[in-house]
PDB file of C-alpha atoms and ligand atoms in Angstrom:
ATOM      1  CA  UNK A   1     -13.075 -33.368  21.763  1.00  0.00           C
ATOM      2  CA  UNK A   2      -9.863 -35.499  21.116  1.00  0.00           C
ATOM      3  CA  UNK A   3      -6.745 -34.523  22.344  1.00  0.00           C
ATOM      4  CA  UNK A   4      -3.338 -35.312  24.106  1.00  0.00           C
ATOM      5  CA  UNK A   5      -3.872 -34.553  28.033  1.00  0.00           C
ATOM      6  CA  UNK A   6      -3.493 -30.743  28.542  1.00  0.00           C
ATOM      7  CA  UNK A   7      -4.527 -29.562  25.132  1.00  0.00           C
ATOM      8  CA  UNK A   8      -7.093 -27.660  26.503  1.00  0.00           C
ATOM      9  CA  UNK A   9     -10.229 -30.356  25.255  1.00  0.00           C
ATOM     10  CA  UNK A  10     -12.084 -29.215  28.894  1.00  0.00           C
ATOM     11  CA  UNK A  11     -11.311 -25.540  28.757  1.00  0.00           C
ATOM     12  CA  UNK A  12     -12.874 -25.331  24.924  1.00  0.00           C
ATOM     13  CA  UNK A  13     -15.802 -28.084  25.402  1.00  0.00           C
ATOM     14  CA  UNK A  14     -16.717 -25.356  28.263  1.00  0.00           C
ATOM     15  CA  UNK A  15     -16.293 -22.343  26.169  1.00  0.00           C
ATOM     16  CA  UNK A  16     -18.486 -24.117  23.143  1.00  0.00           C
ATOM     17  CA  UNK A  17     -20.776 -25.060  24.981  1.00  0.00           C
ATOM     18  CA  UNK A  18     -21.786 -21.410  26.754  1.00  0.00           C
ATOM     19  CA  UNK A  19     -21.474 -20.192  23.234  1.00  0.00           C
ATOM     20  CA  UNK A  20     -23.872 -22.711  21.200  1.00  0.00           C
ATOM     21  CA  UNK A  21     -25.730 -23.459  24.418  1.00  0.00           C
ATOM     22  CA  UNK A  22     -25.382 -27.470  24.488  1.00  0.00           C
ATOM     23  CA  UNK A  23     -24.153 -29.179  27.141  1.00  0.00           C
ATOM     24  CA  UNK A  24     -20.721 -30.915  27.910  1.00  0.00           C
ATOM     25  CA  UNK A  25     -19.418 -33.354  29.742  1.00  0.00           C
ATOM     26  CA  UNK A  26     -16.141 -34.609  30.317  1.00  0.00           C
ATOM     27  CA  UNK A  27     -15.704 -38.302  31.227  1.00  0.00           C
ATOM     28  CA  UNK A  28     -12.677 -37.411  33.134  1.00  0.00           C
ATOM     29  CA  UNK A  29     -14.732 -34.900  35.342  1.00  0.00           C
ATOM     30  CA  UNK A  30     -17.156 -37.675  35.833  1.00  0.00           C
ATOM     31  CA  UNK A  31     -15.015 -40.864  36.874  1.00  0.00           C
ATOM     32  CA  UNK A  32     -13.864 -37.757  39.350  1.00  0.00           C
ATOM     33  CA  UNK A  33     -17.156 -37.203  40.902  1.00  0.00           C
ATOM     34  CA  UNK A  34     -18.133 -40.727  41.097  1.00  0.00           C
ATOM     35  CA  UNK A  35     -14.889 -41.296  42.815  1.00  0.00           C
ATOM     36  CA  UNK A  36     -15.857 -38.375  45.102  1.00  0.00           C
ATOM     37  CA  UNK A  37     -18.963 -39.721  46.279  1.00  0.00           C
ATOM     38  CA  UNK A  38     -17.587 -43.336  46.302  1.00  0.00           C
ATOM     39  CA  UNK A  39     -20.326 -44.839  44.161  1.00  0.00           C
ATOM     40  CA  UNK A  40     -19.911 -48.443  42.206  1.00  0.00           C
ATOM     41  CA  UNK A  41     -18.497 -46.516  39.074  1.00  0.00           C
ATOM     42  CA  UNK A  42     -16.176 -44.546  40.866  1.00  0.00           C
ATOM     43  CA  UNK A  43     -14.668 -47.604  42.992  1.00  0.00           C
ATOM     44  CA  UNK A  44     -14.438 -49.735  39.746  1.00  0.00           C
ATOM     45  CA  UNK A  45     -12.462 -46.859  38.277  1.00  0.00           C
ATOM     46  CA  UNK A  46     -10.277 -45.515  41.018  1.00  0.00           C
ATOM     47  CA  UNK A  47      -7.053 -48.068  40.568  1.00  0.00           C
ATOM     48  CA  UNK A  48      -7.420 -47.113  36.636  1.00  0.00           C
ATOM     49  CA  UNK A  49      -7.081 -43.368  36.723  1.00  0.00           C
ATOM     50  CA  UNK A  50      -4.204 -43.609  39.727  1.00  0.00           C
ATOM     51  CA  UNK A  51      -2.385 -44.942  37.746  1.00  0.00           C
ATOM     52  CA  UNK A  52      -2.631 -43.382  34.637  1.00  0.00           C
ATOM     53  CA  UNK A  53      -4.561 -45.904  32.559  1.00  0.00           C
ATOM     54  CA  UNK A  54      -7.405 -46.176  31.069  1.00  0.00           C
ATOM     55  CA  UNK A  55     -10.824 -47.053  32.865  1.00  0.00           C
ATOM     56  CA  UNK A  56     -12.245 -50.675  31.039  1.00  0.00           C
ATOM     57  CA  UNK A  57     -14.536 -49.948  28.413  1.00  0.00           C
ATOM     58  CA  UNK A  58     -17.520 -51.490  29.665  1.00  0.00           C
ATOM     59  CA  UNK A  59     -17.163 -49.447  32.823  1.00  0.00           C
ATOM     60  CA  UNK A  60     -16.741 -46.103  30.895  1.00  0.00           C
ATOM     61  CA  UNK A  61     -19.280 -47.527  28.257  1.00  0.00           C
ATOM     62  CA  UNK A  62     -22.008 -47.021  30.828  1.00  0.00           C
ATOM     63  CA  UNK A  63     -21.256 -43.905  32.989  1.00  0.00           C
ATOM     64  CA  UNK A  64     -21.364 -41.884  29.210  1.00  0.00           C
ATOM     65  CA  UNK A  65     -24.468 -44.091  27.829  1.00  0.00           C
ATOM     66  CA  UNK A  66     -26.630 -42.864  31.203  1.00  0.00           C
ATOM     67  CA  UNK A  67     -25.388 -39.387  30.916  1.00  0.00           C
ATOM     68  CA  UNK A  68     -26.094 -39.277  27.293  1.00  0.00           C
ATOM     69  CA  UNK A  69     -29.520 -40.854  28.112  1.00  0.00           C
ATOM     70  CA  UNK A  70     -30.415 -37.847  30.395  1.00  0.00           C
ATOM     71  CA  UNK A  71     -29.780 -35.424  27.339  1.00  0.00           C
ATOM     72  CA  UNK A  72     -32.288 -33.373  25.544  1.00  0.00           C
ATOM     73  CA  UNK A  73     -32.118 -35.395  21.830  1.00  0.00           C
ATOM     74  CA  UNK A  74     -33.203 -32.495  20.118  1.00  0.00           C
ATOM     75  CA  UNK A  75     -30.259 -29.820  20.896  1.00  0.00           C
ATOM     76  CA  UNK A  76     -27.184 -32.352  21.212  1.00  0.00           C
ATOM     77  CA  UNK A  77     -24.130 -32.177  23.363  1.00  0.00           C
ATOM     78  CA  UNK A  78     -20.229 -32.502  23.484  1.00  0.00           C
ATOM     79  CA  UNK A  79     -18.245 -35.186  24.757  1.00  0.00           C
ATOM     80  CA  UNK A  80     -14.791 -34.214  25.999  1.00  0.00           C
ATOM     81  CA  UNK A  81     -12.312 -37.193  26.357  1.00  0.00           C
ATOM     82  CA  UNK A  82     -14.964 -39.857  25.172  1.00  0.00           C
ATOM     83  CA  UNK A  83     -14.482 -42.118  23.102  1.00  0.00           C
ATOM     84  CA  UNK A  84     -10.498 -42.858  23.675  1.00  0.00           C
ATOM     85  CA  UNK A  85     -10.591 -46.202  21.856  1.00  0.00           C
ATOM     86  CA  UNK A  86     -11.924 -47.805  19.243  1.00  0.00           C
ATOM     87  CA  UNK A  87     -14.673 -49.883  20.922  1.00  0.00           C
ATOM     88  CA  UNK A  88     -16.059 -46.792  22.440  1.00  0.00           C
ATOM     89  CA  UNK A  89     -15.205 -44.967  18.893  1.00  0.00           C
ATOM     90  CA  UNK A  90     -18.007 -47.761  17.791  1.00  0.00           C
ATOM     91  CA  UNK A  91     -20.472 -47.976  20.982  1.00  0.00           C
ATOM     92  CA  UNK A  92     -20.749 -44.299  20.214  1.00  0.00           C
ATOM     93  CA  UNK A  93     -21.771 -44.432  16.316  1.00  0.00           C
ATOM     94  CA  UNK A  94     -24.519 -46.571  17.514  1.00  0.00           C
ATOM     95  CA  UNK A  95     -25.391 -44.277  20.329  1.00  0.00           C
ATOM     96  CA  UNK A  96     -25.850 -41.368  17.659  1.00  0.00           C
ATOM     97  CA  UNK A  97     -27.815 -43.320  15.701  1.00  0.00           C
ATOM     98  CA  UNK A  98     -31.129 -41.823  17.446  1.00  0.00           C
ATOM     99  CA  UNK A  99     -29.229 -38.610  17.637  1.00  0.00           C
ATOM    100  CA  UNK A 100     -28.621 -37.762  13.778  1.00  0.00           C
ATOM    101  CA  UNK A 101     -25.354 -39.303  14.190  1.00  0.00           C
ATOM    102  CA  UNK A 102     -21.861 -37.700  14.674  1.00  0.00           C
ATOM    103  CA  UNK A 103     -21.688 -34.315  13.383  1.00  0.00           C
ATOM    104  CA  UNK A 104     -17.600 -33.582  13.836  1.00  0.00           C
ATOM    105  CA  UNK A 105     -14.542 -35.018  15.969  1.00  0.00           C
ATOM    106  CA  UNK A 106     -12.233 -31.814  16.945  1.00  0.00           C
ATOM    107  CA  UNK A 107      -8.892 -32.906  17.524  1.00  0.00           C
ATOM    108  CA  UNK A 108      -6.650 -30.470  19.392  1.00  0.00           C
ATOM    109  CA  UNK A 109      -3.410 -30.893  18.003  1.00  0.00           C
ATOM    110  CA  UNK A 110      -0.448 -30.392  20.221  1.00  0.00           C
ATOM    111  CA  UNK A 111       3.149 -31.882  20.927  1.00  0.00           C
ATOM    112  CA  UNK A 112       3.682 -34.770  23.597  1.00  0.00           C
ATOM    113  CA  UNK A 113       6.838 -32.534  24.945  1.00  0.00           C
ATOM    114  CA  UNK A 114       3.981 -29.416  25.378  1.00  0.00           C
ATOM    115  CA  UNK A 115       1.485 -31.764  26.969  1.00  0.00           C
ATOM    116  CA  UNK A 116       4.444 -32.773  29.224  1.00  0.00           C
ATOM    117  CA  UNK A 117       5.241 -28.851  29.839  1.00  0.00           C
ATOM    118  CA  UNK A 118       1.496 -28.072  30.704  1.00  0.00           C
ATOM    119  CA  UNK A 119       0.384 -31.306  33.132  1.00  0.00           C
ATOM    120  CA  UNK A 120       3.795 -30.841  35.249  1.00  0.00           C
ATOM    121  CA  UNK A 121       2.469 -27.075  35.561  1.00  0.00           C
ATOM    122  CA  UNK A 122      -1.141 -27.750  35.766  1.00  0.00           C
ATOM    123  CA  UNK A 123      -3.172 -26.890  38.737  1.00  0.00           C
ATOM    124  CA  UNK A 124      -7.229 -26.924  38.912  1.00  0.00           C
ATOM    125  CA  UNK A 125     -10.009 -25.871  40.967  1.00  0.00           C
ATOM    126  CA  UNK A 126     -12.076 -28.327  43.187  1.00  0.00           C
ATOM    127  CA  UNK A 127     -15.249 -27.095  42.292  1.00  0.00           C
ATOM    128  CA  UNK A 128     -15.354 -25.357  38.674  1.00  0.00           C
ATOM    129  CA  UNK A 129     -12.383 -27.363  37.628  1.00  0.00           C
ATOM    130  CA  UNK A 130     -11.045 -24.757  35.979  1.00  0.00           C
ATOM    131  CA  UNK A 131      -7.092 -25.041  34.744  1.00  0.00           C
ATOM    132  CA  UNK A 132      -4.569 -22.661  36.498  1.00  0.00           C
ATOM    133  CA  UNK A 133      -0.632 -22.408  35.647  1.00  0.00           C
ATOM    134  CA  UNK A 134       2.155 -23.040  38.641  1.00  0.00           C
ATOM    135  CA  UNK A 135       3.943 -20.625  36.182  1.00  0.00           C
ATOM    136  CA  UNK A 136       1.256 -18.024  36.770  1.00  0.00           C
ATOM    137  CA  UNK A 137       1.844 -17.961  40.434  1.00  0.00           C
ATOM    138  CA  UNK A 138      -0.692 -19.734  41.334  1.00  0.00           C
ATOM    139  CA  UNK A 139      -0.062 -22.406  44.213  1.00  0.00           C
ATOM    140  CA  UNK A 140      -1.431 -25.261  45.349  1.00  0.00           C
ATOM    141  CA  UNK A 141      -4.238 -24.670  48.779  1.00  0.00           C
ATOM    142  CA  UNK A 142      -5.166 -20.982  47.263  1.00  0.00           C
ATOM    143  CA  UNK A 143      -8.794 -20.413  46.901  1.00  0.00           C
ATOM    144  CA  UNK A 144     -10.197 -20.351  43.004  1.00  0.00           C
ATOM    145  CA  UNK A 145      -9.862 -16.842  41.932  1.00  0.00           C
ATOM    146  CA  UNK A 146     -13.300 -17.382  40.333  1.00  0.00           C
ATOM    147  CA  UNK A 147     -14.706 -16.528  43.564  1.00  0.00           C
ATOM    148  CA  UNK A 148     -16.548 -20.383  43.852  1.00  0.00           C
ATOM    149  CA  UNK A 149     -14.871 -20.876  46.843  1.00  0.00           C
ATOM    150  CA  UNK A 150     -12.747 -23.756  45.484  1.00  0.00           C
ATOM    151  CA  UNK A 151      -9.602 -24.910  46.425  1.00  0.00           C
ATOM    152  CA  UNK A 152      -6.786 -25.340  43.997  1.00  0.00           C
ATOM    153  CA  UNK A 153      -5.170 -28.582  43.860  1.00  0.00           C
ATOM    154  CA  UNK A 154      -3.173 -30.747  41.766  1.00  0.00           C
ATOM    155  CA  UNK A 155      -4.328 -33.997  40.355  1.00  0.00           C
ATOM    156  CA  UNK A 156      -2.582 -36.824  41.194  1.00  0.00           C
ATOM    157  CA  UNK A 157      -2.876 -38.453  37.736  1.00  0.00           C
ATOM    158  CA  UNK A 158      -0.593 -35.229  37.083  1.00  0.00           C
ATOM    159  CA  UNK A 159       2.342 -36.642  38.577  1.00  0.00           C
ATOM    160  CA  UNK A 160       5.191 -37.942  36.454  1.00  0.00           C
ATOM    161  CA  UNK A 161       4.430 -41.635  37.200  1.00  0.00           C
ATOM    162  CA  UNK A 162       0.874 -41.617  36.184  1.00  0.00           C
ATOM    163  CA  UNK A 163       1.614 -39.065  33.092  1.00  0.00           C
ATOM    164  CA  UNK A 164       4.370 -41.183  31.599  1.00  0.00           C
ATOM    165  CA  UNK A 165       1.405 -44.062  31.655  1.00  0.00           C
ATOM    166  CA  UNK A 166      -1.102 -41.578  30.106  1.00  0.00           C
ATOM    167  CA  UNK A 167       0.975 -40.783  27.562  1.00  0.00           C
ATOM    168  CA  UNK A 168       1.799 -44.072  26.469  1.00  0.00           C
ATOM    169  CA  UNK A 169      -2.066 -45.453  26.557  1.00  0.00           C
ATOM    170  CA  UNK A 170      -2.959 -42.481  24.459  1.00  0.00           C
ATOM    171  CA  UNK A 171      -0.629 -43.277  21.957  1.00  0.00           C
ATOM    172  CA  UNK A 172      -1.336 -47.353  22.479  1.00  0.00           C
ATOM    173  CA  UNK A 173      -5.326 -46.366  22.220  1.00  0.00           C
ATOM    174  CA  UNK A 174      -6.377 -42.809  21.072  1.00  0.00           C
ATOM    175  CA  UNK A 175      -4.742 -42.064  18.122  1.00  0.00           C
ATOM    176  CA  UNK A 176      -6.511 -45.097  16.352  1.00  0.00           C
ATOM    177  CA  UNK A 177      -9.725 -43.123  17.223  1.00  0.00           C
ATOM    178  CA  UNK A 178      -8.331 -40.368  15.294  1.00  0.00           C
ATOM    179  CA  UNK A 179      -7.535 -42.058  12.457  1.00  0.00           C
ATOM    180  CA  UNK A 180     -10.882 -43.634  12.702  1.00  0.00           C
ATOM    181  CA  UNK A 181     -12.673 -40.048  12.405  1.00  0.00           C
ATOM    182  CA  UNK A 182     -10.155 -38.986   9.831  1.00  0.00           C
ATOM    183  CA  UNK A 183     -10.739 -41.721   7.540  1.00  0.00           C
ATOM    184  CA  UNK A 184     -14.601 -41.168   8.021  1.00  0.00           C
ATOM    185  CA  UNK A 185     -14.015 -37.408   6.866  1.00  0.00           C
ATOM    186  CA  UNK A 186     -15.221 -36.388  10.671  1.00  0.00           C
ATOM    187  CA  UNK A 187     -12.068 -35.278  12.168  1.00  0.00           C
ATOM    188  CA  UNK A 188     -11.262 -31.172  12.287  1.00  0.00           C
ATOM    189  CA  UNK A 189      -8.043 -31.016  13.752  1.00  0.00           C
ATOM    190  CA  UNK A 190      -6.954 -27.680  15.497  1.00  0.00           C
ATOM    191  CA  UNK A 191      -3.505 -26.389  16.540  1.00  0.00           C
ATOM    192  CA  UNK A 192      -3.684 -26.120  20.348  1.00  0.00           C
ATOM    193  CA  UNK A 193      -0.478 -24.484  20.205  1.00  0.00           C
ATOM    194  CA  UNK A 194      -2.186 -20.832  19.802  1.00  0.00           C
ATOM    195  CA  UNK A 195      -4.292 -18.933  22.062  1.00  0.00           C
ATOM    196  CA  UNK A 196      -7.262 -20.283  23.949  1.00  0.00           C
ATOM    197  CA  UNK A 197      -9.159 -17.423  22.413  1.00  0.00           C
ATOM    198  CA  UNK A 198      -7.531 -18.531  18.520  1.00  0.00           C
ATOM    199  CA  UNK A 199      -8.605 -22.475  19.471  1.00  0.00           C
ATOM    200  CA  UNK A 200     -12.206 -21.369  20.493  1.00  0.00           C
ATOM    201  CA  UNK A 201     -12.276 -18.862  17.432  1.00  0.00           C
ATOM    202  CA  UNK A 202     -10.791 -21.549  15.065  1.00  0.00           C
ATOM    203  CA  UNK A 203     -13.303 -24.596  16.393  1.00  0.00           C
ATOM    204  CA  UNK A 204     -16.382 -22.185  16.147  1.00  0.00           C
ATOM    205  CA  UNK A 205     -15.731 -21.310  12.139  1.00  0.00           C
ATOM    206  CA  UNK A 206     -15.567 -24.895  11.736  1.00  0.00           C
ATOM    207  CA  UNK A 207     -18.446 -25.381  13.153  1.00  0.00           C
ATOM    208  CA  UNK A 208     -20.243 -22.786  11.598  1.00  0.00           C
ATOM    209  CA  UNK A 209     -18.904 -23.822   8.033  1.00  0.00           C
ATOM    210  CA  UNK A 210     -20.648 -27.356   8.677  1.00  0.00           C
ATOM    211  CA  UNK A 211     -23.534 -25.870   9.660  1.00  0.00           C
ATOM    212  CA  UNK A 212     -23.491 -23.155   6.516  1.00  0.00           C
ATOM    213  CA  UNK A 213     -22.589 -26.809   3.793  1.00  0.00           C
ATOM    214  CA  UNK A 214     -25.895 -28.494   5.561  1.00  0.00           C
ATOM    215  CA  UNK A 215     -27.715 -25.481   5.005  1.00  0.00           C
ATOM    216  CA  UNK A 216     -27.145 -25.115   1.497  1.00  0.00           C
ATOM    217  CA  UNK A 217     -27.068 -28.906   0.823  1.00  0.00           C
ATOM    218  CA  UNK A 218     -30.749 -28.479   2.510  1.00  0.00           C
ATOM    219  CA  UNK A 219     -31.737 -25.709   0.292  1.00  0.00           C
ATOM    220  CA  UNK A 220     -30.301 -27.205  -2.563  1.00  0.00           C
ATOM    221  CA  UNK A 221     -32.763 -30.981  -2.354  1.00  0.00           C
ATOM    222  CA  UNK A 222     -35.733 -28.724  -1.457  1.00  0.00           C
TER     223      UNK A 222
HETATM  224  P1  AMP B   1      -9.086 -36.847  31.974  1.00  0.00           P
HETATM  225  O1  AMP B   1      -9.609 -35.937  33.023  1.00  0.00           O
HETATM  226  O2  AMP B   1      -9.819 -36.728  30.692  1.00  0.00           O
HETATM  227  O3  AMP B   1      -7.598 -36.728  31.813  1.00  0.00           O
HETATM  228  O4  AMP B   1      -9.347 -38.340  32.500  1.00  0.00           O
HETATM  229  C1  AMP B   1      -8.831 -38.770  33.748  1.00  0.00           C
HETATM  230  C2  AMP B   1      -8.810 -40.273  33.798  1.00  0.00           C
HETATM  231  O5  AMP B   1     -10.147 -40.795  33.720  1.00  0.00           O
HETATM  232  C3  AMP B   1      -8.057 -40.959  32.650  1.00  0.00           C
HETATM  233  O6  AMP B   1      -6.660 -40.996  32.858  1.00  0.00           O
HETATM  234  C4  AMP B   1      -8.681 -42.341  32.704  1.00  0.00           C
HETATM  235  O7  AMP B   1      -8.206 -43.086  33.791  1.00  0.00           O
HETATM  236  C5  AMP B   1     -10.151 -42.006  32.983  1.00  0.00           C
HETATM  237  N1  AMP B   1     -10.890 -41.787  31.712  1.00  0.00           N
HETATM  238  C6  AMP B   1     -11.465 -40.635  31.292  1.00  0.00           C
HETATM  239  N2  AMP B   1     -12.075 -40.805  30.108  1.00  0.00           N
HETATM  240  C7  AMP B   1     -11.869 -42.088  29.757  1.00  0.00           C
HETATM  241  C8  AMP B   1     -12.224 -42.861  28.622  1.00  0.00           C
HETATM  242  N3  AMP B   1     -12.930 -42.343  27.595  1.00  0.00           N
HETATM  243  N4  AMP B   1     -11.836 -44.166  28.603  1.00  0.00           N
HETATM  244  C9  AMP B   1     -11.145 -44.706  29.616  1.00  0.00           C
HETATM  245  N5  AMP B   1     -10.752 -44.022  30.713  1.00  0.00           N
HETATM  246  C10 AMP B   1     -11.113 -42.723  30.793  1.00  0.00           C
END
């Protein structure tokens, strides 16, 4: 899952994966946890994601290599927010290679001054991590109306100061990755400008239409 900050990469990697039953993980979520429970990864990374930047490849690198290597091979998985450059882009090819390879890079497509409008309003839960709007009425310190128990807080990488920075290494970084995928004919790219229910509609079709070409170019060599 590629996409600006607040295109909604977490809420639809979560979403796909209850529907096609494959796990997800977002590197984000797990620089967050390691951070939590002050581990090497997460003390190595803290500085980074302060500020905004991006965590050094080789650090990142290995926190998704060991979570990948605790995945069932046979059933696959989605990675939301890895790989952000073109090194990782690369690490991750080879990765594949004893997974049947890449099938497709969704890239959710929406304007820098949205992203803008949705971090500065962007609250989440401590526990599920689900995404809640300031402009919905919900405040920082409430408890997650999931019913988890969670508290709702606001990340501090979703300040101005560290957004501006986010912005500007996503631009420096990510959107070579994209052309990477686009060039290898890998990329489906997605308005994120619709619904959440439209994105997760428009992302399964295109998922099912790749699965409906190998199944005919399948029946087709048999
Ligand atoms: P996210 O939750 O996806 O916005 O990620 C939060 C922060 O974690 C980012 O601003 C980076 O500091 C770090 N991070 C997450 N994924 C990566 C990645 N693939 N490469 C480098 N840093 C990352």
């Amino acid at each position: 899952m590629l996409g600006l900050p607040g295109a909604g990469k977490g809420t639809q990697a979560r979403l796909i994966s209850q529907k096609f039953k494959i796990p997800t993980v977002s590197s984000g979520d797990l620089f967050r946890d390691h951070d939590k429970n002050n581990t090497e990864l997460g003390i190595l990374a803290r500085d980074y994601m302060l500020k905004g930047a991006y965590v050094p490849d080789d650090v990142t690198i290995r926190m998704i290599t060991e979570w990948v290597s605790l995945q069932d091979k046979s059933k696959g998985f989605i990675l939301d927010g890895f790989p952000r450059t073109i090194n990782q882009a690369r690490v991750l090819d080879d990765i594949l290679t004893n997974y049947g390879g890449l099938d497709m890079a969704v890239y959710i497509d929406i304007s820098v001054a949205e992203a803008i409008n949705r971090i500065s309003t962007r609250v989440l839960c401590s526990i599920c991590q689900s995404p809640f709007s300031l402009l919905d009425g919900v405040k920082e310190g409430d408890v997650c109306r999931t019913g988890d128990g969670g508290v709702i807080y606001q990340r501090p990488d979703d300040k101005p100061s560290a957004v501006e920075e986010r912005l500007k290494v996503y631009s420096r970084e990510t959107q070579e990755v994209i052309q990477y995928y686009q060039t290898r004919d890998n990329l489906r790219t997605v308005s994120g400008a619709i619904s959440i229910n439209e994105v997760k509609s428009e992302i399964i079709s295109t998922i099912t239409s790749l699965e409906n070409e190998r199944y005919s170019t399948d029946r087709r060599s048999i």
